[in-house]
PDB file of C-alpha atoms in Angstrom:
ATOM      1  CA  MET A1431     100.442 107.068  91.374  1.00 67.00           C
ATOM      2  CA  THR A1432     103.742 105.270  91.518  1.00 75.00           C
ATOM      3  CA  ASN A1433     104.694 103.197  94.635  1.00 91.00           C
ATOM      4  CA  THR A1434     107.006 105.888  95.846  1.00 93.00           C
ATOM      5  CA  GLU A1435     104.256 108.521  95.330  1.00 95.00           C
ATOM      6  CA  THR A1436     101.765 106.247  97.187  1.00 97.00           C
ATOM      7  CA  ILE A1437     104.060 105.737 100.012  1.00 97.00           C
ATOM      8  CA  ALA A1438     104.783 109.427 100.234  1.00 98.00           C
ATOM      9  CA  ALA A1439     101.097 110.478 100.141  1.00 98.00           C
ATOM     10  CA  ILE A1440     100.229 107.854 102.853  1.00 98.00           C
ATOM     11  CA  THR A1441     103.061 109.239 105.127  1.00 98.00           C
ATOM     12  CA  ASP A1442     101.641 112.732 104.439  1.00 98.00           C
ATOM     13  CA  VAL A1443      98.269 111.522 105.977  1.00 99.00           C
ATOM     14  CA  VAL A1444     100.058 109.851 108.947  1.00 98.00           C
ATOM     15  CA  ASN A1445     101.910 113.231 109.424  1.00 98.00           C
ATOM     16  CA  THR A1446      98.620 115.358 109.298  1.00 98.00           C
ATOM     17  CA  TYR A1447      97.005 112.881 111.646  1.00 98.00           C
ATOM     18  CA  ALA A1448      99.602 112.788 114.180  1.00 98.00           C
ATOM     19  CA  THR A1449     100.347 116.488 114.120  1.00 97.00           C
ATOM     20  CA  ALA A1450      96.661 117.685 114.039  1.00 98.00           C
ATOM     21  CA  MET A1451      95.807 115.294 116.686  1.00 97.00           C
ATOM     22  CA  VAL A1452      98.248 116.725 119.087  1.00 97.00           C
ATOM     23  CA  SER A1453      97.504 120.383 118.176  1.00 96.00           C
ATOM     24  CA  GLY A1454      93.712 119.673 118.080  1.00 97.00           C
ATOM     25  CA  GLU A1455      93.444 121.116 114.413  1.00 97.00           C
ATOM     26  CA  ARG A1456      89.817 120.171 113.504  1.00 98.00           C
ATOM     27  CA  ALA A1457      90.148 121.047 109.844  1.00 98.00           C
ATOM     28  CA  GLU A1458      93.010 119.002 109.228  1.00 98.00           C
ATOM     29  CA  LEU A1459      91.712 116.039 110.985  1.00 99.00           C
ATOM     30  CA  GLU A1460      88.386 116.429 109.055  1.00 98.00           C
ATOM     31  CA  ARG A1461      90.533 116.626 105.729  1.00 98.00           C
ATOM     32  CA  VAL A1462      92.204 113.293 106.446  1.00 98.00           C
ATOM     33  CA  PHE A1463      89.240 111.200 108.044  1.00 99.00           C
ATOM     34  CA  PHE A1464      86.218 110.333 106.105  1.00 99.00           C
ATOM     35  CA  GLU A1465      82.980 111.573 107.952  1.00 98.00           C
ATOM     36  CA  ASN A1466      81.896 108.304 109.014  1.00 98.00           C
ATOM     37  CA  SER A1467      85.359 107.054 110.174  1.00 99.00           C
ATOM     38  CA  CYS A1468      85.732 105.917 113.547  1.00 98.00           C
ATOM     39  CA  GLU A1469      88.274 105.487 116.374  1.00 98.00           C
ATOM     40  CA  VAL A1470      88.291 102.167 118.375  1.00 99.00           C
ATOM     41  CA  GLY A1471      90.356 100.793 121.305  1.00 98.00           C
ATOM     42  CA  HIS A1472      90.674 100.074 125.055  1.00 97.00           C
ATOM     43  CA  TYR A1473      90.891 103.094 127.391  1.00 92.00           C
ATOM     44  CA  GLU A1474      91.270 102.510 130.974  1.00 90.00           C
ATOM     45  CA  GLY A1475      89.804  99.009 130.774  1.00 92.00           C
ATOM     46  CA  GLU A1476      86.828  99.940 128.742  1.00 96.00           C
ATOM     47  CA  LEU A1477      86.160  99.858 125.159  1.00 98.00           C
ATOM     48  CA  LEU A1478      86.097 103.182 123.557  1.00 96.00           C
ATOM     49  CA  TRP A1479      84.250 103.509 120.072  1.00 98.00           C
ATOM     50  CA  ASN A1480      84.244 107.006 118.862  1.00 98.00           C
ATOM     51  CA  SER A1481      82.754 108.761 115.841  1.00 98.00           C
ATOM     52  CA  ARG A1482      85.395 110.826 113.864  1.00 98.00           C
ATOM     53  CA  ASP A1483      83.621 113.750 115.432  1.00 98.00           C
ATOM     54  CA  ALA A1484      83.947 112.709 118.991  1.00 98.00           C
ATOM     55  CA  PHE A1485      87.560 111.827 118.340  1.00 98.00           C
ATOM     56  CA  ILE A1486      88.082 115.325 116.886  1.00 98.00           C
ATOM     57  CA  ARG A1487      86.470 116.914 120.005  1.00 98.00           C
ATOM     58  CA  MET A1488      88.698 114.843 122.316  1.00 96.00           C
ATOM     59  CA  CYS A1489      91.645 115.908 120.357  1.00 97.00           C
ATOM     60  CA  GLU A1490      90.700 119.640 120.611  1.00 97.00           C
ATOM     61  CA  GLU A1491      90.108 119.303 124.400  1.00 96.00           C
ATOM     62  CA  GLY A1492      93.608 117.761 124.789  1.00 93.00           C
ATOM     63  CA  ALA A1493      95.268 119.922 122.365  1.00 93.00           C
ATOM     64  CA  ASP A1494      98.869 121.107 123.251  1.00 91.00           C
ATOM     65  CA  LYS A1495      99.861 123.699 120.577  1.00 86.00           C
ATOM     66  CA  GLN A1496     103.384 123.705 122.231  1.00 88.00           C
ATOM     67  CA  ALA A1497     103.956 120.057 121.843  1.00 90.00           C
ATOM     68  CA  THR A1498     105.777 118.476 119.066  1.00 92.00           C
ATOM     69  CA  ALA A1499     104.029 115.275 117.608  1.00 93.00           C
ATOM     70  CA  TRP A1500     106.085 112.244 117.772  1.00 95.00           C
ATOM     71  CA  TRP A1501     105.134 109.353 115.328  1.00 97.00           C
ATOM     72  CA  SER A1502     106.966 106.425 113.753  1.00 97.00           C
ATOM     73  CA  ILE A1503     105.569 104.202 110.802  1.00 98.00           C
ATOM     74  CA  ARG A1504     106.041 100.705 111.533  1.00 98.00           C
ATOM     75  CA  SER A1505     104.677  99.152 108.321  1.00 98.00           C
ATOM     76  CA  VAL A1506     102.621 100.055 105.354  1.00 98.00           C
ATOM     77  CA  SER A1507     100.668  97.607 103.212  1.00 98.00           C
ATOM     78  CA  VAL A1508      99.010  98.858  99.872  1.00 98.00           C
ATOM     79  CA  HIS A1509      96.726  96.822  97.810  1.00 97.00           C
ATOM     80  CA  GLY A1510      95.401  98.912  95.050  1.00 97.00           C
ATOM     81  CA  ASP A1511      93.075 101.773  96.528  1.00 98.00           C
ATOM     82  CA  ILE A1512      93.318 100.516 100.080  1.00 98.00           C
ATOM     83  CA  ALA A1513      96.216 100.618 102.680  1.00 98.00           C
ATOM     84  CA  VAL A1514      96.993  99.789 106.212  1.00 98.00           C
ATOM     85  CA  ALA A1515      99.611 101.946 108.218  1.00 99.00           C
ATOM     86  CA  HIS A1516     100.967 100.621 111.354  1.00 99.00           C
ATOM     87  CA  LEU A1517     102.516 103.352 113.391  1.00 98.00           C
ATOM     88  CA  GLU A1518     103.721 104.264 116.910  1.00 97.00           C
ATOM     89  CA  ASP A1519     102.518 107.671 118.338  1.00 97.00           C
ATOM     90  CA  GLU A1520     102.161 109.786 121.354  1.00 94.00           C
ATOM     91  CA  TRP A1521      99.245 111.877 122.593  1.00 93.00           C
ATOM     92  CA  ALA A1522      98.603 113.562 125.915  1.00 91.00           C
ATOM     93  CA  GLY A1523     101.627 111.790 127.443  1.00 91.00           C
ATOM     94  CA  MET A1524     100.511 108.309 126.281  1.00 93.00           C
ATOM     95  CA  TYR A1525     102.118 106.203 123.761  1.00 96.00           C
ATOM     96  CA  PHE A1526     100.199 104.065 121.102  1.00 97.00           C
ATOM     97  CA  ASP A1527     100.281 101.457 118.821  1.00 97.00           C
ATOM     98  CA  THR A1528      97.866 102.769 116.092  1.00 98.00           C
ATOM     99  CA  VAL A1529      96.568 101.163 112.917  1.00 99.00           C
ATOM    100  CA  LEU A1530      94.992 103.404 110.342  1.00 99.00           C
ATOM    101  CA  THR A1531      92.912 101.937 107.510  1.00 99.00           C
ATOM    102  CA  MET A1532      92.848 104.092 104.595  1.00 99.00           C
ATOM    103  CA  LEU A1533      91.053 104.236 101.190  1.00 99.00           C
ATOM    104  CA  CYS A1534      92.291 106.421  98.078  1.00 98.00           C
ATOM    105  CA  HIS A1535      89.240 108.198  96.969  1.00 98.00           C
ATOM    106  CA  GLU A1536      88.900 110.651  94.088  1.00 97.00           C
ATOM    107  CA  GLY A1537      93.001 110.851  94.228  1.00 96.00           C
ATOM    108  CA  ALA A1538      93.389 111.317  98.050  1.00 98.00           C
ATOM    109  CA  TRP A1539      94.221 108.933 100.754  1.00 99.00           C
ATOM    110  CA  ARG A1540      91.864 109.209 103.719  1.00 99.00           C
ATOM    111  CA  VAL A1541      91.515 107.419 106.905  1.00 99.00           C
ATOM    112  CA  VAL A1542      88.446 105.083 107.251  1.00 99.00           C
ATOM    113  CA  SER A1543      89.297 103.932 110.758  1.00 99.00           C
ATOM    114  CA  LYS A1544      91.856 104.196 113.528  1.00 99.00           C
ATOM    115  CA  VAL A1545      92.399 101.353 116.077  1.00 99.00           C
ATOM    116  CA  TYR A1546      94.618 101.658 118.702  1.00 98.00           C
ATOM    117  CA  ARG A1547      96.314 100.098 122.009  1.00 97.00           C
ATOM    118  CA  ILE A1548      97.963 102.171 124.568  1.00 96.00           C
ATOM    119  CA  LYS A1549     101.568 101.135 125.465  1.00 94.00           C
ATOM    120  CA  THR A1550     103.918 101.692 128.467  1.00 84.00           C
ATOM    121  CA  GLY A1551     106.396 103.766 126.265  1.00 78.00           C
ATOM    122  CA  ARG A1552     108.230 104.257 122.762  1.00 80.00           C
ATOM    123  CA  GLY A1553     109.308 101.304 121.027  1.00 71.00           C
TER     124      GLY A1553
END
């Protein structure tokens, strides 16, 4: 993969993550998250540490099929077959700083972990 192809593939994972999270599309989230991946952050003052399946269930329960996903990549760092994408995104009326760690395995980039913080708004 060239650098341009790598960034395009990572951007595609971010797009799939953001749109499938908003719409609650289990199959798409399972495709881009490794089975043993996790989601970690503070929610309402408590540490939330979800398995991939718990995260996906939460997305399904909060799904809004009419909503348009909003997301913006702030930075991407790639080192061989590992990458970190820092993005801003929106879900269920909340805005987040999200960091996705990824691994390219068998030719496909997939999420190893999602770490987030809730923000007061976009930007």
